[in-house]
Amino acid sequence: INKEEYNIAIQKPLNLKEAVPKYINSSAPFFSSWVSQILPDLLTSEELEIGGLVIKTSLNINWQKKAQEVIRKYSPGETEGAIVSVVPQNGLVRVLVGGKNFNKNQFNRATQALRSPGSTFKLFPYLAVLKEGYKPEDLFLDEPKCWYGYCPRNFGDKYMGSVNLADSLKDSLNSVAVQLIDISGFKNVIEIANSLGIGNDKQLGEYYPLAIGAYEQTLLKMTSAYAAVANQGVYIRPSPIELIKGPGEEVLWDYQVDHPKGIRAVSTNVADTMNWMLLRVVNDGTGIAAKLKNREVAGKTGTSEGGRDLWFIGSFPQLSTGIWFGYDDNRKTMLSSGDAAYAWKKFIEKITNQLDILNFPARSRI
């Protein structure tokens, strides 16, 4: 164009109409914004630029709404919360709530928040010793002990003396969990955690506090690790997407074809024994607030120092759900993981009428 045309054009108003991001109007904005973030990992830049995509997600919108209600009800004041539900057999994410109010704060506490998992991390040292051949009946000495200056304490400074492996998990004894690191070795514990999707982005260090949750993790990853145990030891990376089609109805990405296949993290025998031990945690241990009538729940509580992080991760054979509460600024909550377990129960009670009653396989005698 010539200079005169340029001068005329530059003085005309553009009359732009701002487009509202689609996830703003979503009934599940934390979930849909997460989907948009992972699309570049699944599609080429050309496919994204052309647009016209039709995406079939794994979301159960009814469950999602129930989860939002629970998070808002059980995280009073400035406390925040998150819930994730994963299908163990395929890794599909049915529920993902990352906070109380997306419009006020878009930070996703299910996928982005790195928080201390507390005693939920004990899953890995216990799996390691079961893999080594230890049995739930094997005895350990629960007493005050230090490892190179690190002196873990049990809740309330209570120690049980001689205690079997299963009861030490049921009562979440910190001193025994750290002993298991000594028995199995850091390498074996870290390898099992890695195979269950934990510590691959940020390497886990060989430090004794590792046993009781010193390394921060996301709720999504921890829930997926527990889902693998519910899946009899096979880990499947979580996914919120089942199918993506282009503008011409051509299939661009198919979960059944393109998603990474599951990997065996631990044997079926070890996983079944671990689930049996986790059932006892809920039936008569620290997770009793999550106990349900007529339905088996295999789960574990977790509390970081000062109640800054409150966790419960529980599974049925066909669904694993994790819940977390805490302050964004890491203040003490003055609550316990029992509060998280109770909120987990309240969410699950809203959806169990849509799930068959299934039991875990009987404990294997390893």
GROMACS .gro file of N, CA and C in nm, residues 221-286:
model
  198
  221LYS      N    1  -0.020  -3.718   4.088
  221LYS     CA    2   0.081  -3.823   4.079
  221LYS      C    3   0.070  -3.922   4.194
  222MET      N    4   0.047  -3.874   4.314
  222MET     CA    5   0.034  -3.966   4.427
  222MET      C    6  -0.090  -4.054   4.413
  223THR      N    7  -0.199  -3.996   4.367
  223THR     CA    8  -0.320  -4.076   4.347
  223THR      C    9  -0.299  -4.181   4.240
  224SER      N   10  -0.226  -4.147   4.134
  224SER     CA   11  -0.200  -4.243   4.027
  224SER      C   12  -0.109  -4.356   4.074
  225ALA      N   13  -0.019  -4.328   4.169
  225ALA     CA   14   0.065  -4.433   4.225
  225ALA      C   15  -0.019  -4.533   4.304
  226TYR      N   16  -0.111  -4.482   4.383
  226TYR     CA   17  -0.202  -4.571   4.458
  226TYR      C   18  -0.294  -4.647   4.363
  227ALA      N   19  -0.333  -4.582   4.253
  227ALA     CA   20  -0.417  -4.651   4.154
  227ALA      C   21  -0.345  -4.771   4.096
  228ALA      N   22  -0.214  -4.760   4.078
  228ALA     CA   23  -0.136  -4.872   4.025
  228ALA      C   24  -0.138  -4.992   4.119
  229VAL      N   25  -0.135  -4.966   4.249
  229VAL     CA   26  -0.143  -5.075   4.346
  229VAL      C   27  -0.282  -5.139   4.341
  230ALA      N   28  -0.386  -5.055   4.329
  230ALA     CA   29  -0.522  -5.109   4.313
  230ALA      C   30  -0.536  -5.189   4.185
  231ASN      N   31  -0.452  -5.158   4.086
  231ASN     CA   32  -0.450  -5.230   3.957
  231ASN      C   33  -0.354  -5.348   3.961
  232GLN      N   34  -0.333  -5.400   4.081
  232GLN     CA   35  -0.248  -5.518   4.103
  232GLN      C   36  -0.106  -5.499   4.052
  233GLY      N   37  -0.054  -5.377   4.070
  233GLY     CA   38   0.087  -5.352   4.047
  233GLY      C   39   0.123  -5.295   3.911
  234VAL      N   40   0.024  -5.266   3.826
  234VAL     CA   41   0.051  -5.212   3.692
  234VAL      C   42   0.020  -5.062   3.691
  235TYR      N   43   0.122  -4.982   3.662
  235TYR     CA   44   0.108  -4.836   3.660
  235TYR      C   45   0.075  -4.789   3.518
  236ILE      N   46  -0.026  -4.701   3.509
  236ILE     CA   47  -0.064  -4.640   3.382
  236ILE      C   48  -0.066  -4.489   3.402
  237ARG      N   49   0.006  -4.418   3.320
  237ARG     CA   50   0.013  -4.273   3.334
  237ARG      C   51  -0.126  -4.211   3.318
  238PRO      N   52  -0.165  -4.119   3.407
  238PRO     CA   53  -0.300  -4.063   3.400
  238PRO      C   54  -0.322  -3.978   3.276
  239SER      N   55  -0.446  -3.980   3.227
  239SER     CA   56  -0.482  -3.902   3.108
  239SER      C   57  -0.623  -3.848   3.123
  240PRO      N   58  -0.648  -3.722   3.081
  240PRO     CA   59  -0.783  -3.668   3.083
  240PRO      C   60  -0.852  -3.678   2.946
  241ILE      N   61  -0.784  -3.736   2.848
  241ILE     CA   62  -0.834  -3.736   2.710
  241ILE      C   63  -0.847  -3.878   2.658
  242GLU      N   64  -0.960  -3.905   2.593
  242GLU     CA   65  -0.982  -4.035   2.531
  242GLU      C   66  -0.964  -4.032   2.380
  243LEU      N   67  -1.006  -3.921   2.315
  243LEU     CA   68  -1.002  -3.915   2.169
  243LEU      C   69  -0.995  -3.770   2.123
  244ILE      N   70  -0.916  -3.745   2.018
  244ILE     CA   71  -0.910  -3.612   1.956
  244ILE      C   72  -0.933  -3.628   1.806
  245LYS      N   73  -1.031  -3.552   1.754
  245LYS     CA   74  -1.058  -3.552   1.610
  245LYS      C   75  -1.031  -3.414   1.552
  246GLY      N   76  -0.986  -3.412   1.425
  246GLY     CA   77  -0.962  -3.287   1.355
  246GLY      C   78  -1.088  -3.235   1.290
  247PRO      N   79  -1.077  -3.121   1.218
  247PRO     CA   80  -1.195  -3.059   1.156
  247PRO      C   81  -1.264  -3.146   1.053
  248GLY      N   82  -1.190  -3.241   0.996
  248GLY     CA   83  -1.248  -3.331   0.898
  248GLY      C   84  -1.290  -3.464   0.956
  249GLU      N   85  -1.305  -3.470   1.089
  249GLU     CA   86  -1.345  -3.592   1.160
  249GLU      C   87  -1.235  -3.698   1.162
  250GLU      N   88  -1.117  -3.663   1.112
  250GLU     CA   89  -1.008  -3.760   1.117
  250GLU      C   90  -0.956  -3.771   1.260
  251VAL      N   91  -0.918  -3.892   1.299
  251VAL     CA   92  -0.867  -3.915   1.434
  251VAL      C   93  -0.721  -3.871   1.440
  252LEU      N   94  -0.694  -3.775   1.528
  252LEU     CA   95  -0.557  -3.724   1.544
  252LEU      C   96  -0.484  -3.793   1.659
  253TRP      N   97  -0.559  -3.832   1.761
  253TRP     CA   98  -0.499  -3.899   1.878
  253TRP      C   99  -0.605  -3.987   1.941
  254ASP      N  100  -0.566  -4.110   1.969
  254ASP     CA  101  -0.657  -4.208   2.027
  254ASP      C  102  -0.591  -4.270   2.149
  255TYR      N  103  -0.658  -4.258   2.263
  255TYR     CA  104  -0.602  -4.312   2.387
  255TYR      C  105  -0.565  -4.459   2.372
  256GLN      N  106  -0.653  -4.536   2.308
  256GLN     CA  107  -0.632  -4.680   2.296
  256GLN      C  108  -0.506  -4.713   2.216
  257VAL      N  109  -0.470  -4.624   2.125
  257VAL     CA  110  -0.355  -4.650   2.036
  257VAL      C  111  -0.230  -4.574   2.079
  258ASP      N  112  -0.248  -4.447   2.114
  258ASP     CA  113  -0.133  -4.357   2.131
  258ASP      C  114  -0.086  -4.337   2.274
  259HIS      N  115  -0.170  -4.369   2.372
  259HIS     CA  116  -0.129  -4.347   2.511
  259HIS      C  117  -0.030  -4.456   2.553
  260PRO      N  118   0.074  -4.420   2.630
  260PRO     CA  119   0.171  -4.520   2.675
  260PRO      C  120   0.103  -4.635   2.749
  261LYS      N  121   0.147  -4.755   2.721
  261LYS     CA  122   0.089  -4.872   2.786
  261LYS      C  123   0.136  -4.881   2.932
  262GLY      N  124   0.065  -4.961   3.008
  262GLY     CA  125   0.099  -4.977   3.148
  262GLY      C  126   0.230  -5.053   3.167
  263ILE      N  127   0.295  -5.026   3.278
  263ILE     CA  128   0.419  -5.098   3.312
  263ILE      C  129   0.400  -5.165   3.448
  264ARG      N  130   0.456  -5.283   3.462
  264ARG     CA  131   0.446  -5.353   3.589
  264ARG      C  132   0.548  -5.296   3.686
  265ALA      N  133   0.499  -5.233   3.792
  265ALA     CA  134   0.587  -5.173   3.891
  265ALA      C  135   0.623  -5.272   4.001
  266VAL      N  136   0.525  -5.350   4.045
  266VAL     CA  137   0.547  -5.456   4.145
  266VAL      C  138   0.464  -5.576   4.104
  267SER      N  139   0.496  -5.691   4.159
  267SER     CA  140   0.424  -5.812   4.124
  267SER      C  141   0.280  -5.808   4.174
  268THR      N  142   0.197  -5.892   4.117
  268THR     CA  143   0.058  -5.903   4.162
  268THR      C  144   0.052  -5.942   4.309
  269ASN      N  145   0.138  -6.034   4.351
  269ASN     CA  146   0.138  -6.079   4.491
  269ASN      C  147   0.169  -5.964   4.586
  270VAL      N  148   0.270  -5.884   4.551
  270VAL     CA  149   0.307  -5.771   4.636
  270VAL      C  150   0.194  -5.669   4.641
  271ALA      N  151   0.135  -5.638   4.526
  271ALA     CA  152   0.026  -5.540   4.522
  271ALA      C  153  -0.094  -5.588   4.603
  272ASP      N  154  -0.131  -5.716   4.590
  272ASP     CA  155  -0.246  -5.768   4.664
  272ASP      C  156  -0.221  -5.763   4.815
  273THR      N  157  -0.099  -5.793   4.856
  273THR     CA  158  -0.065  -5.786   4.998
  273THR      C  159  -0.068  -5.641   5.047
  274MET      N  160  -0.019  -5.550   4.965
  274MET     CA  161  -0.022  -5.408   5.002
  274MET      C  162  -0.166  -5.360   5.016
  275ASN      N  163  -0.252  -5.399   4.924
  275ASN     CA  164  -0.393  -5.360   4.934
  275ASN      C  165  -0.456  -5.415   5.062
  276TRP      N  166  -0.422  -5.538   5.097
  276TRP     CA  167  -0.474  -5.596   5.221
  276TRP      C  168  -0.430  -5.514   5.342
  277MET      N  169  -0.307  -5.469   5.341
  277MET     CA  170  -0.258  -5.385   5.451
  277MET      C  171  -0.327  -5.248   5.451
  278LEU      N  172  -0.351  -5.193   5.334
  278LEU     CA  173  -0.419  -5.064   5.326
  278LEU      C  174  -0.566  -5.075   5.367
  279LEU      N  175  -0.628  -5.189   5.344
  279LEU     CA  176  -0.764  -5.212   5.394
  279LEU      C  177  -0.769  -5.200   5.545
  280ARG      N  178  -0.667  -5.252   5.613
  280ARG     CA  179  -0.661  -5.248   5.758
  280ARG      C  180  -0.643  -5.105   5.810
  281VAL      N  181  -0.574  -5.021   5.731
  281VAL     CA  182  -0.558  -4.880   5.768
  281VAL      C  183  -0.694  -4.812   5.781
  282VAL      N  184  -0.784  -4.845   5.689
  282VAL     CA  185  -0.917  -4.783   5.688
  282VAL      C  186  -1.011  -4.852   5.786
  283ASN      N  187  -1.003  -4.983   5.796
  283ASN     CA  188  -1.095  -5.056   5.883
  283ASN      C  189  -1.070  -5.031   6.031
  284ASP      N  190  -0.941  -5.012   6.067
  284ASP     CA  191  -0.912  -5.005   6.210
  284ASP      C  192  -0.787  -4.921   6.240
  285GLY      N  193  -0.753  -4.829   6.151
  285GLY     CA  194  -0.631  -4.752   6.171
  285GLY      C  195  -0.652  -4.603   6.153
  286THR      N  196  -0.548  -4.536   6.106
  286THR     CA  197  -0.554  -4.390   6.095
  286THR      C  198  -0.655  -4.341   5.992
   0.00000   0.00000   0.00000
